[in-house]
C-alpha positions as protocol buffer text, in pm:
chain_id: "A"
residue {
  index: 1
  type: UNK
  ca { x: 3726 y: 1741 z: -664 }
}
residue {
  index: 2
  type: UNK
  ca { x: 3773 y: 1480 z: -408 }
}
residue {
  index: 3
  type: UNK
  ca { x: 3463 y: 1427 z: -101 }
}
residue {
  index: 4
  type: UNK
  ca { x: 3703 y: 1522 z: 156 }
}
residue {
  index: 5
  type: UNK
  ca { x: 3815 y: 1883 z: 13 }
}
residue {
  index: 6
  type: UNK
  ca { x: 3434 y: 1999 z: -69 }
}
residue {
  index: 7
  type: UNK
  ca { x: 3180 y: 2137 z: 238 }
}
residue {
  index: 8
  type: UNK
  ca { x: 2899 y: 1964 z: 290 }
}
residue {
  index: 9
  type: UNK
  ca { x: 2603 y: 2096 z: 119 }
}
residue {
  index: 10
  type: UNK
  ca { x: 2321 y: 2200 z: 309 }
}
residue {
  index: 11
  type: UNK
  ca { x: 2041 y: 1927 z: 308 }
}
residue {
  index: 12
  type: UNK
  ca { x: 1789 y: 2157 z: 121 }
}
residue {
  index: 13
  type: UNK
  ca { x: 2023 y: 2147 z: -199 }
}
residue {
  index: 14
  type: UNK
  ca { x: 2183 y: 1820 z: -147 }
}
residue {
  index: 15
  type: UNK
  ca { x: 1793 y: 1668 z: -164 }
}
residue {
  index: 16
  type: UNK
  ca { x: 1624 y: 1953 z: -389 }
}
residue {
  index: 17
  type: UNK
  ca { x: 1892 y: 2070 z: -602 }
}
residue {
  index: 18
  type: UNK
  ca { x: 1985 y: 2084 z: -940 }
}
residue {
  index: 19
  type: UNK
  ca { x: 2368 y: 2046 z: -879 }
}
residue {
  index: 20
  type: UNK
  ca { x: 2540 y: 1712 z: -906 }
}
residue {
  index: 21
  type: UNK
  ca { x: 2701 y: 1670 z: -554 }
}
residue {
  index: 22
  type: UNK
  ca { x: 2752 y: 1287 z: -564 }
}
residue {
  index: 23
  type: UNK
  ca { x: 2912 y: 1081 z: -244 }
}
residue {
  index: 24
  type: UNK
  ca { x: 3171 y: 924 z: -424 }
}
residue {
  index: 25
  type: UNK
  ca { x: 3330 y: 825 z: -72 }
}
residue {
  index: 26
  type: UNK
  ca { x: 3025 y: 660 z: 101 }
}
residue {
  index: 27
  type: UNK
  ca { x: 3126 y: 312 z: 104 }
}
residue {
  index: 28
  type: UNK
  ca { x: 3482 y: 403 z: 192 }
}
residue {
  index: 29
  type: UNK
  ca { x: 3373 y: 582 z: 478 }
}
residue {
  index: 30
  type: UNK
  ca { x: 3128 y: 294 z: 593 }
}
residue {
  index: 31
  type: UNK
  ca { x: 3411 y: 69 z: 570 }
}
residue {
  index: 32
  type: UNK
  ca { x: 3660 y: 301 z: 774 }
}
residue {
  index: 33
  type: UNK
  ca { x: 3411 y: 335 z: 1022 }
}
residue {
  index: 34
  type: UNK
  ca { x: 3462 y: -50 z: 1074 }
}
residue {
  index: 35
  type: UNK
  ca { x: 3030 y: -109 z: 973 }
}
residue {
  index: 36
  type: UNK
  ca { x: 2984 y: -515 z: 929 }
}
residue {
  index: 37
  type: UNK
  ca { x: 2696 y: -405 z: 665 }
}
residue {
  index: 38
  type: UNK
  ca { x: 2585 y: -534 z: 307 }
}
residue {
  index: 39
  type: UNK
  ca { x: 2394 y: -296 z: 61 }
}
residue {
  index: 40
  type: UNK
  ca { x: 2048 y: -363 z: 30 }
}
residue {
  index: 41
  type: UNK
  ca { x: 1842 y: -317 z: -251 }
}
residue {
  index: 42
  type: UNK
  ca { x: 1464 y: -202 z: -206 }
}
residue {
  index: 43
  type: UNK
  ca { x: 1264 y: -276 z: -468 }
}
residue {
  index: 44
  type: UNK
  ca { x: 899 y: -219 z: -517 }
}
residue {
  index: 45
  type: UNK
  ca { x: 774 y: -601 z: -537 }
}
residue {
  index: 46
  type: UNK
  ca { x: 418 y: -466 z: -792 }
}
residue {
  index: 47
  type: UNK
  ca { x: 633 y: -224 z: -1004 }
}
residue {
  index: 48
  type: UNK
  ca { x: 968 y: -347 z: -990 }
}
residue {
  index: 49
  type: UNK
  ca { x: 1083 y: 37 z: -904 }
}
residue {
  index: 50
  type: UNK
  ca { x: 1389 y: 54 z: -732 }
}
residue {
  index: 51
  type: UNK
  ca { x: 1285 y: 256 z: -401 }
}
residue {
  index: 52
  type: UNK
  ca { x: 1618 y: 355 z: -227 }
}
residue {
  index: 53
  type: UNK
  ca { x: 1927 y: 186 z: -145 }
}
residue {
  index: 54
  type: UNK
  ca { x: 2013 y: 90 z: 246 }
}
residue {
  index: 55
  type: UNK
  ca { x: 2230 y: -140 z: 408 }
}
residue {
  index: 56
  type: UNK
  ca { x: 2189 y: -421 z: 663 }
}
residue {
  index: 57
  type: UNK
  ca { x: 2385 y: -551 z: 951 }
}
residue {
  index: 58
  type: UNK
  ca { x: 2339 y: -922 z: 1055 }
}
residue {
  index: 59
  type: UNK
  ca { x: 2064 y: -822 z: 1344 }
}
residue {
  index: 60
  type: UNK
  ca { x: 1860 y: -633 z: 1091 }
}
residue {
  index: 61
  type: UNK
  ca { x: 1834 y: -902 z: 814 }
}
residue {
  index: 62
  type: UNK
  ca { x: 1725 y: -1097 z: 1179 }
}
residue {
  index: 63
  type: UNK
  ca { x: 1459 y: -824 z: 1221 }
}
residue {
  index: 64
  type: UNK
  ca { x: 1338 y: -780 z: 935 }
}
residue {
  index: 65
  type: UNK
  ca { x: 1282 y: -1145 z: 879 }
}
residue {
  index: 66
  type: UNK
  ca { x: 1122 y: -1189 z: 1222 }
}
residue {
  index: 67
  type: UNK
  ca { x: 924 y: -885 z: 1182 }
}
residue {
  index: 68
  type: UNK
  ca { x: 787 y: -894 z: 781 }
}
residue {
  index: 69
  type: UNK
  ca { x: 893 y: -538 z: 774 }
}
residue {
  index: 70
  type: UNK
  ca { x: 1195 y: -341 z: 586 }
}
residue {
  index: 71
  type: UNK
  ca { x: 1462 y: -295 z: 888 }
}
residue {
  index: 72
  type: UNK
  ca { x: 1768 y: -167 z: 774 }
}
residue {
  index: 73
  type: UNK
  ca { x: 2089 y: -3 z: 984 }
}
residue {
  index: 74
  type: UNK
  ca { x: 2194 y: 318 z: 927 }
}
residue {
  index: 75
  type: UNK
  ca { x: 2567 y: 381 z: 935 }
}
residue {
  index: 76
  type: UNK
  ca { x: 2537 y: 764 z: 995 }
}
residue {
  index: 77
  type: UNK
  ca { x: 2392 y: 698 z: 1279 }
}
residue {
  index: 78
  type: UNK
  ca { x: 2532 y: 397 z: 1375 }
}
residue {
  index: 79
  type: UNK
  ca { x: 2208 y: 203 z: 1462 }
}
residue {
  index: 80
  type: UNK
  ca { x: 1907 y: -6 z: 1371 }
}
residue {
  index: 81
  type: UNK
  ca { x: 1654 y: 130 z: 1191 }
}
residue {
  index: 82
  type: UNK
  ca { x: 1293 y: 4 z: 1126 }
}
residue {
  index: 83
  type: UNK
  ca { x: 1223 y: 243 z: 796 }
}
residue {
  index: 84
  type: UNK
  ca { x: 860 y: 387 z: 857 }
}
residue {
  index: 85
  type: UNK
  ca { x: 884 y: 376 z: 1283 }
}
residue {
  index: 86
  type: UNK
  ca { x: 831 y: 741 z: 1304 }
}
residue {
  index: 87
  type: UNK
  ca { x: 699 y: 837 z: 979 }
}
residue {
  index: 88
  type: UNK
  ca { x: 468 y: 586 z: 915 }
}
residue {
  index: 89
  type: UNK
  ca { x: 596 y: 483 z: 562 }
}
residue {
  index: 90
  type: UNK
  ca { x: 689 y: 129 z: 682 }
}
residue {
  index: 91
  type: UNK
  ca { x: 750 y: -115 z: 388 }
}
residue {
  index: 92
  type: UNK
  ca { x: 584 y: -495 z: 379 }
}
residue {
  index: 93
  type: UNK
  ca { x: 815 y: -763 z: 330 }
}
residue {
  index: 94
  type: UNK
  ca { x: 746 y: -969 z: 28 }
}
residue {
  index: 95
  type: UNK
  ca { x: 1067 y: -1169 z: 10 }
}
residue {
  index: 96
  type: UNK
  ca { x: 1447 y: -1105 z: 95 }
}
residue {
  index: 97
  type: UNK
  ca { x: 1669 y: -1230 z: -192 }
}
residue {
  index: 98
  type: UNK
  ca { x: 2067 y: -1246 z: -189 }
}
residue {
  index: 99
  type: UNK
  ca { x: 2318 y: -1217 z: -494 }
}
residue {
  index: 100
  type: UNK
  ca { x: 2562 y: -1468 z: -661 }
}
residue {
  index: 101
  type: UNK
  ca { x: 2827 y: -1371 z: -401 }
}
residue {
  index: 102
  type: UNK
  ca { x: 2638 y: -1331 z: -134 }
}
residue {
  index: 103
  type: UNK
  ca { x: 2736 y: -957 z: -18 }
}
residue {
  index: 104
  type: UNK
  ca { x: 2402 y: -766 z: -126 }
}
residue {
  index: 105
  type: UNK
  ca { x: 2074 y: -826 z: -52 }
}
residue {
  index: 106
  type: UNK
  ca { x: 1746 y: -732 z: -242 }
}
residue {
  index: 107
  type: UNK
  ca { x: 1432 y: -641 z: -30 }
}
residue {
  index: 108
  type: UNK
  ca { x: 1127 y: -690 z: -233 }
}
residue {
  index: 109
  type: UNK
  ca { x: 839 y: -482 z: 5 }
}
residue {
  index: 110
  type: UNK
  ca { x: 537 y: -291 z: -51 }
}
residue {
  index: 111
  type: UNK
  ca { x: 436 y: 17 z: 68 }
}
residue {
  index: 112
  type: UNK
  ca { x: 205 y: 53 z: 373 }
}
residue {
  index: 113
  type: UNK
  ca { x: 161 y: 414 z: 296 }
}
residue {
  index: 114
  type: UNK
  ca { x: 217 y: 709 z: 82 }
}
residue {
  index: 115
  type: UNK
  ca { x: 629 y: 697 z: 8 }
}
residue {
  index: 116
  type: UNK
  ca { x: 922 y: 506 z: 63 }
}
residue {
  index: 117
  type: UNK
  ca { x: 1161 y: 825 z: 45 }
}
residue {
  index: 118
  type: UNK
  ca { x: 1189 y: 1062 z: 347 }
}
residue {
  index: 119
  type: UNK
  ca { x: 1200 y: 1386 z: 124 }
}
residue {
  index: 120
  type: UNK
  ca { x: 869 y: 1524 z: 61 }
}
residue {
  index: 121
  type: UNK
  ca { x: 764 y: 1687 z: -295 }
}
residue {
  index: 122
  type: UNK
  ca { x: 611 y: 2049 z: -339 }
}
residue {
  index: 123
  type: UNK
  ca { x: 284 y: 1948 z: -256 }
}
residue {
  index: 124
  type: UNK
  ca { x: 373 y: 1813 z: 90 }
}
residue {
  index: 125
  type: UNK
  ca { x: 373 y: 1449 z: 1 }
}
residue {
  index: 126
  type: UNK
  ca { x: 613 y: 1147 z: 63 }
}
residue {
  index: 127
  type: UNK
  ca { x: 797 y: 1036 z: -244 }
}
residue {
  index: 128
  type: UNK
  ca { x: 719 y: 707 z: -340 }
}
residue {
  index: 129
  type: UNK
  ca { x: 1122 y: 597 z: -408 }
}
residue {
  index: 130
  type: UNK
  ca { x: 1424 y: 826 z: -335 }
}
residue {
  index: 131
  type: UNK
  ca { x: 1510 y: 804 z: -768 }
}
residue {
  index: 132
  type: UNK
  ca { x: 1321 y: 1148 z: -848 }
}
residue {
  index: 133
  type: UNK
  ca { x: 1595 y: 1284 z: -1009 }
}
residue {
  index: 134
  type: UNK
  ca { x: 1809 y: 1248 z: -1322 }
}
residue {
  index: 135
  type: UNK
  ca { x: 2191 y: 1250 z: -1394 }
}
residue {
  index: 136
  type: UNK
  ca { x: 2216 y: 1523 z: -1694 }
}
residue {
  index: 137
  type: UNK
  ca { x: 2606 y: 1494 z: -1738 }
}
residue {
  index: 138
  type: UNK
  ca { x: 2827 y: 1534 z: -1431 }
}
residue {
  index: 139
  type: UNK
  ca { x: 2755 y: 1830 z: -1287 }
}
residue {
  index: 140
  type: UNK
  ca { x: 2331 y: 1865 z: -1350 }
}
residue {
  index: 141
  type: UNK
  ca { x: 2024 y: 1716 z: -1237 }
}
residue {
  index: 142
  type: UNK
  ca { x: 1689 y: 1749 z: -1340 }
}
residue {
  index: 143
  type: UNK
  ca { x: 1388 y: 1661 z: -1161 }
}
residue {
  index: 144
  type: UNK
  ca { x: 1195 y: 1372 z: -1297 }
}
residue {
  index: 145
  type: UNK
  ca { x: 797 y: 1387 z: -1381 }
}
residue {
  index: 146
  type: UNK
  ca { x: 561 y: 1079 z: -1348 }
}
């Protein structure tokens, strides 16, 4: 089934559900929209966990840099974006780091507080990466404990 002939799901089953509903057409769409962005890699600089995937314009590398703090632009929205501002889950830089060919970066951060993801689990908490599920063929997911 191709992205453009399904409905988008609604957010509670897209981010809770069981159902493989995978964005096959994200970076296709980022580069229609004409975004001058490179993926960037957040990684967990203590546990090596990879927290979420974002992607960064040239000002937010900048700001990030300048600021010590995971900035990161969001191309749904079309604008910078400090991760933590409103929630409070900012992420420490520890280092930036850049690939072979230079068109993906790797934040290495830590957490200033409880998660990195913006979903919450059942008890109310912030997820510490946005990885809390698992691939079980291509249509299933199951959550992932611990």
């Amino acid at each position: 089934m191709s992205t453009s002939a399904r409905s988008e799901p609604a957010l509670d089953d897209l981010e809770e559900g069981t159902i493989a509903q995978i964005d096959f057409g994200k970076v296709n769409q980022i580069g229609r929209d004409g975004h001058q962005v490179v993926p960037v890699v957040l990684q967990d600089a203590d546990t090596g966990d990879v927290l979420f995937i974002g992607y960064a314009n040239q000002e937010a590398l900048r700001l990030t840099l300048e600021r010590c703090s995971a900035v990161l632009y969001s191309t749904s929205r079309n604008e910078i974006w400090h991760k933590g501002a409103t929630s409070g889950d900012t992420l420490s830089l520890v280092d930036v780091r850049v690939n072979c060919e230079q068109n993906s970066l790797l934040y290495r951060v830590r957490r200033d507080a409880g998660g990195a993801c913006h979903t919450r689990d059942a008890s109310g908490a912030a997820r510490p990466g946005c990885y809390y599920r698992g691939v079980e063929g291509l249509t299933d997911l199951r959550p992932l404990t611990g």
